[in-house]
Amino acid sequence: MAKKAKKQQSAGTPATVALTAAGVAHTVHAYEHDPAHPSYGEEAAEAMGVSPERVFKTLVADVDGALTVAVVPVAGSLDLKALAAAVGGKRAAMADPTLAERTTGYVRGGISPLGQRKKLPTVLDASASTHPTICVSAGRRGLEVELSPDALAHLTDAVRAPIGRTAG
């Protein structure tokens, strides 16, 4: 998986800058974001022609008063109880969207687990390890980055745990 230069984005996002600075092999995928699409993650999977099990969404939750990042497949949902347990907490709830944006430095639908304004505890769903590469937001709507789950876990100091629920 080679790095892929993007002409329209010379400076990059904090996420792509962090990947480049760390020397991590990655591929950037850009697509035209449709504001009317009901799901950012599903839209990304469709636009890139990638299975929704390989495209991961970045969610910010409040675990016992501390913001925590959860990275789960767009094909499912976040198990808040499992997230709390993964970080040694008791209760978890989705974080206030405005607080999540202010803390990470990204907007909803474009929150990346990489290059956040404030480094938060991160939990990567265990299913990521079943894929050679996964896609996560590269820091804005319509921009994804593909990298190995090991690289993502290393760069974010993520704990790996079964925190995702499959749809259906």
PDB file of C-alpha atoms in Angstrom:
ATOM      1  CA  MET A   1       0.000   0.000   0.000  1.00  0.00           C
ATOM      2  CA  ALA A   2       1.802   3.082  -1.233  1.00  0.00           C
ATOM      3  CA  LYS A   3       1.244   6.681  -0.267  1.00  0.00           C
ATOM      4  CA  LYS A   4      -0.884   8.484  -2.769  1.00  0.00           C
ATOM      5  CA  ALA A   5      -0.359  12.186  -3.386  1.00  0.00           C
ATOM      6  CA  LYS A   6      -3.444  14.372  -3.501  1.00  0.00           C
ATOM      7  CA  LYS A   7      -3.114  17.394  -5.740  1.00  0.00           C
ATOM      8  CA  GLN A   8      -6.057  19.331  -4.334  1.00  0.00           C
ATOM      9  CA  GLN A   9      -4.683  19.165  -0.813  1.00  0.00           C
ATOM     10  CA  SER A  10      -1.106  20.269  -0.462  1.00  0.00           C
ATOM     11  CA  ALA A  11      -0.996  20.860   3.303  1.00  0.00           C
ATOM     12  CA  GLY A  12      -3.284  17.977   4.230  1.00  0.00           C
ATOM     13  CA  THR A  13      -5.406  17.538   7.309  1.00  0.00           C
ATOM     14  CA  PRO A  14      -3.967  17.002  10.791  1.00  0.00           C
ATOM     15  CA  ALA A  15      -4.665  13.273  10.261  1.00  0.00           C
ATOM     16  CA  THR A  16      -2.740  12.993   6.980  1.00  0.00           C
ATOM     17  CA  VAL A  17       0.055  15.187   8.316  1.00  0.00           C
ATOM     18  CA  ALA A  18       0.369  12.875  11.369  1.00  0.00           C
ATOM     19  CA  LEU A  19       0.517   9.795   9.119  1.00  0.00           C
ATOM     20  CA  THR A  20       3.159  11.320   6.865  1.00  0.00           C
ATOM     21  CA  ALA A  21       5.235  12.529   9.826  1.00  0.00           C
ATOM     22  CA  ALA A  22       5.117   9.027  11.338  1.00  0.00           C
ATOM     23  CA  GLY A  23       6.178   7.480   8.031  1.00  0.00           C
ATOM     24  CA  VAL A  24       3.105   5.218   7.986  1.00  0.00           C
ATOM     25  CA  ALA A  25       2.072   3.686   4.673  1.00  0.00           C
ATOM     26  CA  HIS A  26      -1.405   4.898   3.794  1.00  0.00           C
ATOM     27  CA  THR A  27      -3.658   5.734   0.880  1.00  0.00           C
ATOM     28  CA  VAL A  28      -5.913   8.782   0.813  1.00  0.00           C
ATOM     29  CA  HIS A  29      -9.310   8.381  -0.850  1.00  0.00           C
ATOM     30  CA  ALA A  30     -11.286  11.504  -1.763  1.00  0.00           C
ATOM     31  CA  TYR A  31     -14.892  11.487  -2.915  1.00  0.00           C
ATOM     32  CA  GLU A  32     -17.641  14.027  -3.455  1.00  0.00           C
ATOM     33  CA  HIS A  33     -19.566  14.303  -0.168  1.00  0.00           C
ATOM     34  CA  ASP A  34     -23.366  14.430  -0.533  1.00  0.00           C
ATOM     35  CA  PRO A  35     -24.838  16.434   2.383  1.00  0.00           C
ATOM     36  CA  ALA A  36     -28.197  14.683   1.821  1.00  0.00           C
ATOM     37  CA  HIS A  37     -26.784  11.190   2.423  1.00  0.00           C
ATOM     38  CA  PRO A  38     -28.180   9.744   5.691  1.00  0.00           C
ATOM     39  CA  SER A  39     -24.881   8.147   6.835  1.00  0.00           C
ATOM     40  CA  TYR A  40     -21.349   9.528   6.482  1.00  0.00           C
ATOM     41  CA  GLY A  41     -19.783   6.090   6.865  1.00  0.00           C
ATOM     42  CA  GLU A  42     -22.083   4.272   4.463  1.00  0.00           C
ATOM     43  CA  GLU A  43     -21.598   7.079   1.959  1.00  0.00           C
ATOM     44  CA  ALA A  44     -17.811   6.631   2.214  1.00  0.00           C
ATOM     45  CA  ALA A  45     -18.064   2.857   1.725  1.00  0.00           C
ATOM     46  CA  GLU A  46     -20.323   3.278  -1.312  1.00  0.00           C
ATOM     47  CA  ALA A  47     -18.219   6.038  -2.871  1.00  0.00           C
ATOM     48  CA  MET A  48     -14.986   4.066  -2.485  1.00  0.00           C
ATOM     49  CA  GLY A  49     -16.501   0.699  -3.408  1.00  0.00           C
ATOM     50  CA  VAL A  50     -15.260  -0.772  -0.123  1.00  0.00           C
ATOM     51  CA  SER A  51     -17.145  -3.204   2.119  1.00  0.00           C
ATOM     52  CA  PRO A  52     -18.801  -1.394   5.068  1.00  0.00           C
ATOM     53  CA  GLU A  53     -17.050  -3.900   7.383  1.00  0.00           C
ATOM     54  CA  ARG A  54     -13.705  -2.314   6.352  1.00  0.00           C
ATOM     55  CA  VAL A  55     -14.812   1.312   6.751  1.00  0.00           C
ATOM     56  CA  PHE A  56     -14.692   2.456  10.371  1.00  0.00           C
ATOM     57  CA  LYS A  57     -16.432   5.428  11.949  1.00  0.00           C
ATOM     58  CA  THR A  58     -14.920   7.500  14.713  1.00  0.00           C
ATOM     59  CA  LEU A  59     -17.299   8.187  17.585  1.00  0.00           C
ATOM     60  CA  VAL A  60     -16.652  10.209  20.719  1.00  0.00           C
ATOM     61  CA  ALA A  61     -18.233   9.021  23.948  1.00  0.00           C
ATOM     62  CA  ASP A  62     -18.184  10.155  27.546  1.00  0.00           C
ATOM     63  CA  VAL A  63     -16.969   7.353  29.822  1.00  0.00           C
ATOM     64  CA  ASP A  64     -17.347   8.259  33.488  1.00  0.00           C
ATOM     65  CA  GLY A  65     -16.766  11.940  32.663  1.00  0.00           C
ATOM     66  CA  ALA A  66     -13.790  11.406  30.313  1.00  0.00           C
ATOM     67  CA  LEU A  67     -14.054  11.738  26.551  1.00  0.00           C
ATOM     68  CA  THR A  68     -13.069   8.515  24.802  1.00  0.00           C
ATOM     69  CA  VAL A  69     -12.774   7.698  21.096  1.00  0.00           C
ATOM     70  CA  ALA A  70     -14.421   4.555  19.725  1.00  0.00           C
ATOM     71  CA  VAL A  71     -13.529   3.291  16.237  1.00  0.00           C
ATOM     72  CA  VAL A  72     -16.123   0.806  14.945  1.00  0.00           C
ATOM     73  CA  PRO A  73     -17.271  -0.515  11.548  1.00  0.00           C
ATOM     74  CA  VAL A  74     -19.889   1.622   9.797  1.00  0.00           C
ATOM     75  CA  ALA A  75     -21.788  -1.624   9.157  1.00  0.00           C
ATOM     76  CA  GLY A  76     -22.748  -1.795  12.840  1.00  0.00           C
ATOM     77  CA  SER A  77     -23.062   0.317  15.956  1.00  0.00           C
ATOM     78  CA  LEU A  78     -21.169   1.065  19.146  1.00  0.00           C
ATOM     79  CA  ASP A  79     -21.806  -1.034  22.257  1.00  0.00           C
ATOM     80  CA  LEU A  80     -21.465   1.626  24.958  1.00  0.00           C
ATOM     81  CA  LYS A  81     -21.266  -0.916  27.798  1.00  0.00           C
ATOM     82  CA  ALA A  82     -18.416  -2.731  26.052  1.00  0.00           C
ATOM     83  CA  LEU A  83     -16.628   0.591  25.448  1.00  0.00           C
ATOM     84  CA  ALA A  84     -16.846   1.507  29.135  1.00  0.00           C
ATOM     85  CA  ALA A  85     -15.529  -1.927  30.116  1.00  0.00           C
ATOM     86  CA  ALA A  86     -12.649  -1.677  27.618  1.00  0.00           C
ATOM     87  CA  VAL A  87     -11.287   1.420  29.366  1.00  0.00           C
ATOM     88  CA  GLY A  88     -12.083   0.305  32.906  1.00  0.00           C
ATOM     89  CA  GLY A  89     -15.144   2.517  33.234  1.00  0.00           C
ATOM     90  CA  LYS A  90     -18.665   1.925  34.464  1.00  0.00           C
ATOM     91  CA  ARG A  91     -20.911   4.076  32.271  1.00  0.00           C
ATOM     92  CA  ALA A  92     -20.665   5.438  28.765  1.00  0.00           C
ATOM     93  CA  ALA A  93     -22.872   7.738  26.726  1.00  0.00           C
ATOM     94  CA  MET A  94     -22.359   9.490  23.428  1.00  0.00           C
ATOM     95  CA  ALA A  95     -20.548  12.788  23.944  1.00  0.00           C
ATOM     96  CA  ASP A  96     -22.138  16.130  23.209  1.00  0.00           C
ATOM     97  CA  PRO A  97     -21.427  16.711  19.467  1.00  0.00           C
ATOM     98  CA  THR A  98     -20.219  20.281  20.023  1.00  0.00           C
ATOM     99  CA  LEU A  99     -17.817  19.151  22.750  1.00  0.00           C
ATOM    100  CA  ALA A 100     -16.576  16.308  20.506  1.00  0.00           C
ATOM    101  CA  GLU A 101     -15.895  18.772  17.677  1.00  0.00           C
ATOM    102  CA  ARG A 102     -14.190  21.304  19.947  1.00  0.00           C
ATOM    103  CA  THR A 103     -12.011  18.664  21.630  1.00  0.00           C
ATOM    104  CA  THR A 104     -10.945  16.789  18.482  1.00  0.00           C
ATOM    105  CA  GLY A 105     -10.668  19.796  16.161  1.00  0.00           C
ATOM    106  CA  TYR A 106     -12.826  18.066  13.544  1.00  0.00           C
ATOM    107  CA  VAL A 107     -16.467  18.386  12.454  1.00  0.00           C
ATOM    108  CA  ARG A 108     -19.018  15.572  12.771  1.00  0.00           C
ATOM    109  CA  GLY A 109     -18.772  13.244   9.813  1.00  0.00           C
ATOM    110  CA  GLY A 110     -15.108  14.146   9.534  1.00  0.00           C
ATOM    111  CA  ILE A 111     -13.743  13.237  12.964  1.00  0.00           C
ATOM    112  CA  SER A 112     -10.579  11.226  12.507  1.00  0.00           C
ATOM    113  CA  PRO A 113      -8.984   9.085  15.212  1.00  0.00           C
ATOM    114  CA  LEU A 114      -5.662  10.576  14.017  1.00  0.00           C
ATOM    115  CA  GLY A 115      -4.264  14.073  14.524  1.00  0.00           C
ATOM    116  CA  GLN A 116      -6.837  15.178  17.070  1.00  0.00           C
ATOM    117  CA  ARG A 117      -6.369  18.504  18.842  1.00  0.00           C
ATOM    118  CA  LYS A 118      -6.313  16.682  22.203  1.00  0.00           C
ATOM    119  CA  LYS A 119      -5.208  13.055  22.359  1.00  0.00           C
ATOM    120  CA  LEU A 120      -8.039  11.024  23.826  1.00  0.00           C
ATOM    121  CA  PRO A 121      -8.107   7.411  25.028  1.00  0.00           C
ATOM    122  CA  THR A 122      -9.005   5.321  21.968  1.00  0.00           C
ATOM    123  CA  VAL A 123     -10.600   1.896  21.563  1.00  0.00           C
ATOM    124  CA  LEU A 124     -10.442   0.121  18.195  1.00  0.00           C
ATOM    125  CA  ASP A 125     -13.039  -2.572  17.578  1.00  0.00           C
ATOM    126  CA  ALA A 126     -11.417  -6.018  17.567  1.00  0.00           C
ATOM    127  CA  SER A 127     -12.915  -6.769  14.122  1.00  0.00           C
ATOM    128  CA  ALA A 128     -10.376  -4.383  12.567  1.00  0.00           C
ATOM    129  CA  SER A 129      -7.722  -7.063  13.006  1.00  0.00           C
ATOM    130  CA  THR A 130      -9.528  -9.331  10.545  1.00  0.00           C
ATOM    131  CA  HIS A 131      -8.687  -6.955   7.652  1.00  0.00           C
ATOM    132  CA  PRO A 132      -5.267  -6.184   6.149  1.00  0.00           C
ATOM    133  CA  THR A 133      -6.332  -2.525   5.824  1.00  0.00           C
ATOM    134  CA  ILE A 134      -9.230  -0.433   7.076  1.00  0.00           C
ATOM    135  CA  CYS A 135     -10.483   3.021   6.167  1.00  0.00           C
ATOM    136  CA  VAL A 136     -11.101   5.828   8.668  1.00  0.00           C
ATOM    137  CA  SER A 137     -11.871   9.504   8.257  1.00  0.00           C
ATOM    138  CA  ALA A 138      -8.895  11.548   7.160  1.00  0.00           C
ATOM    139  CA  GLY A 139     -10.226  14.618   8.923  1.00  0.00           C
ATOM    140  CA  ARG A 140     -12.979  16.007   6.731  1.00  0.00           C
ATOM    141  CA  ARG A 141     -16.167  14.867   5.060  1.00  0.00           C
ATOM    142  CA  GLY A 142     -15.373  13.255   1.720  1.00  0.00           C
ATOM    143  CA  LEU A 143     -11.836  12.227   2.690  1.00  0.00           C
ATOM    144  CA  GLU A 144     -10.842   8.793   3.999  1.00  0.00           C
ATOM    145  CA  VAL A 145      -7.472   7.234   4.733  1.00  0.00           C
ATOM    146  CA  GLU A 146      -6.691   3.546   4.303  1.00  0.00           C
ATOM    147  CA  LEU A 147      -4.063   2.016   6.573  1.00  0.00           C
ATOM    148  CA  SER A 148      -3.326  -1.159   8.501  1.00  0.00           C
ATOM    149  CA  PRO A 149      -5.234  -1.674  11.761  1.00  0.00           C
ATOM    150  CA  ASP A 150      -1.886  -2.203  13.511  1.00  0.00           C
ATOM    151  CA  ALA A 151      -0.643   1.208  12.356  1.00  0.00           C
ATOM    152  CA  LEU A 152      -3.850   2.883  13.514  1.00  0.00           C
ATOM    153  CA  ALA A 153      -3.683   1.174  16.914  1.00  0.00           C
ATOM    154  CA  HIS A 154      -0.017   2.121  17.305  1.00  0.00           C
ATOM    155  CA  LEU A 155      -0.472   5.802  16.366  1.00  0.00           C
ATOM    156  CA  THR A 156      -3.508   6.275  18.616  1.00  0.00           C
ATOM    157  CA  ASP A 157      -2.287   4.050  21.484  1.00  0.00           C
ATOM    158  CA  ALA A 158      -5.605   2.249  21.047  1.00  0.00           C
ATOM    159  CA  VAL A 159      -6.882  -0.598  23.136  1.00  0.00           C
ATOM    160  CA  ARG A 160      -8.440  -3.319  20.963  1.00  0.00           C
ATOM    161  CA  ALA A 161     -11.730  -4.707  22.231  1.00  0.00           C
ATOM    162  CA  PRO A 162     -15.029  -6.030  20.860  1.00  0.00           C
ATOM    163  CA  ILE A 163     -16.972  -2.746  21.126  1.00  0.00           C
ATOM    164  CA  GLY A 164     -18.962  -2.956  17.892  1.00  0.00           C
ATOM    165  CA  ARG A 165     -22.375  -4.510  17.401  1.00  0.00           C
ATOM    166  CA  THR A 166     -23.203  -5.950  14.014  1.00  0.00           C
ATOM    167  CA  ALA A 167     -26.308  -4.680  12.262  1.00  0.00           C
ATOM    168  CA  GLY A 168     -29.289  -6.935  11.949  1.00  0.00           C
TER     169      GLY A 168
END
